[in-house]
Amino acid sequence: MAQMLHLMPELEPDELQYVQTLANDLTDDEARQFANIYRARRKKPSEVMILVIVGFFLIAGLQRFYLGQIGMGLLYLFTGGLCFIGTILDLINYKRLTYEFNVKEAQQVKAMMRF
């Protein structure tokens, strides 16, 4: 069992805990492979926050497109971020949005490694 903190020190504490439990049964080599794939696919909360701020002033919904939520991105784009209320809520909850995306990515990487 590899320590994910040593492989991915940039993770937030709650994300680190989730990834550690997900990779508990992996060998050291598999854990390194998981960390490399997951690191390439995960999104950083700071990038999402920057996109929310840019979306607030320029094009609403950029953060949703970035997180793969195309439908919500289009809705935000055509409604001005739901009259800026949705964009403000995304600015407040950007870490949660990023965490939810990263959890899905971690699950996909784990499922991919089973094959």
Coordinates of C-alpha atoms in Angstrom, one line a residue:
M1 CA 0.0 0.0 0.0
A2 CA 1.6 3.3 -1.1
Q3 CA 1.1 6.6 0.6
M4 CA -0.7 8.9 -1.8
L5 CA 0.7 11.9 0.1
H6 CA 4.2 11.1 -1.1
L7 CA 2.9 10.5 -4.7
M8 CA 0.6 13.5 -4.9
P9 CA 1.4 16.2 -2.3
E10 CA -0.7 18.8 -4.1
L11 CA -4.0 17.2 -3.2
E12 CA -6.5 18.9 -0.8
P13 CA -7.0 17.0 2.5
D14 CA -10.5 15.6 1.7
E15 CA -9.4 14.6 -1.8
L16 CA -6.3 13.0 -0.4
Q17 CA -8.3 11.0 2.0
Y18 CA -10.7 9.8 -0.7
V19 CA -7.9 8.9 -3.1
Q20 CA -6.0 7.1 -0.3
T21 CA -9.0 4.9 0.5
L22 CA -9.6 4.3 -3.2
A23 CA -6.0 3.2 -3.7
N24 CA -5.7 1.2 -0.5
D25 CA -5.5 -2.2 -2.3
L26 CA -3.0 -1.2 -4.9
T27 CA 0.6 -2.2 -5.0
D28 CA 3.3 0.4 -5.1
D29 CA 3.7 0.2 -8.8
E30 CA 0.0 0.3 -9.4
A31 CA -0.3 3.3 -7.0
R32 CA 2.4 5.2 -9.0
Q33 CA 0.5 4.4 -12.2
F34 CA -2.8 5.5 -10.6
A35 CA -1.2 8.7 -9.4
N36 CA 0.3 9.6 -12.8
I37 CA -3.0 9.0 -14.6
Y38 CA -5.1 10.8 -12.0
R39 CA -2.7 13.7 -11.8
A40 CA -3.1 14.3 -15.5
R41 CA -6.9 14.1 -15.4
R42 CA -7.7 16.0 -12.2
K43 CA -8.6 19.7 -12.1
K44 CA -7.2 22.2 -9.7
P45 CA -9.5 24.3 -7.6
S46 CA -7.5 27.5 -8.3
E47 CA -8.1 27.0 -12.1
V48 CA -11.8 26.6 -11.5
M49 CA -11.9 29.8 -9.4
I50 CA -10.1 31.7 -12.1
L51 CA -12.6 30.6 -14.7
V52 CA -15.5 31.6 -12.4
I53 CA -14.1 35.0 -12.0
V54 CA -13.4 35.3 -15.8
G55 CA -16.9 34.0 -16.4
F56 CA -18.3 36.6 -14.1
F57 CA -16.9 39.5 -16.1
L58 CA -16.7 38.0 -19.7
I59 CA -18.3 34.7 -20.6
A60 CA -20.5 33.0 -18.0
G61 CA -20.3 29.3 -17.7
L62 CA -16.6 28.7 -18.5
Q63 CA -16.1 26.8 -15.3
R64 CA -18.9 24.4 -16.2
F65 CA -17.5 23.7 -19.6
Y66 CA -14.1 23.1 -18.0
L67 CA -15.6 20.6 -15.6
G68 CA -17.3 18.7 -18.4
Q69 CA -20.8 20.0 -17.5
I70 CA -21.8 21.0 -21.1
G71 CA -25.5 21.4 -20.4
M72 CA -25.0 23.7 -17.4
G73 CA -22.3 25.6 -19.3
L74 CA -24.8 26.3 -22.1
L75 CA -27.4 27.3 -19.6
Y76 CA -25.0 29.7 -17.9
L77 CA -23.9 31.1 -21.2
F78 CA -27.3 31.9 -22.5
T79 CA -28.7 33.2 -19.2
G80 CA -25.7 35.2 -18.1
G81 CA -24.8 32.8 -15.3
L82 CA -28.5 32.6 -14.3
C83 CA -28.5 36.3 -13.9
F84 CA -25.1 36.1 -12.0
I85 CA -26.7 34.2 -9.1
G86 CA -25.3 30.9 -10.4
T87 CA -21.9 32.3 -11.0
I88 CA -21.8 33.8 -7.5
L89 CA -22.8 30.4 -6.1
D90 CA -20.1 28.8 -8.1
L91 CA -17.6 31.3 -6.8
I92 CA -18.5 30.3 -3.3
N93 CA -18.6 26.6 -4.0
Y94 CA -15.7 26.2 -6.5
K95 CA -13.8 23.8 -4.2
R96 CA -16.9 21.5 -4.0
L97 CA -17.4 21.6 -7.7
T98 CA -13.7 20.7 -8.3
Y99 CA -13.8 17.9 -5.6
E100 CA -16.9 16.3 -7.2
F101 CA -15.2 16.3 -10.6
N102 CA -12.0 14.9 -9.2
V103 CA -13.9 12.1 -7.3
K104 CA -15.5 11.0 -10.6
E105 CA -12.1 11.1 -12.3
A106 CA -10.5 9.0 -9.5
Q107 CA -13.3 6.4 -9.8
Q108 CA -12.8 6.2 -13.6
V109 CA -9.1 5.8 -13.2
K110 CA -9.5 3.1 -10.6
A111 CA -12.1 1.3 -12.9
M112 CA -9.7 1.6 -15.8
M113 CA -6.9 0.1 -13.8
R114 CA -8.9 -3.1 -13.1
F115 CA -8.8 -4.1 -16.7

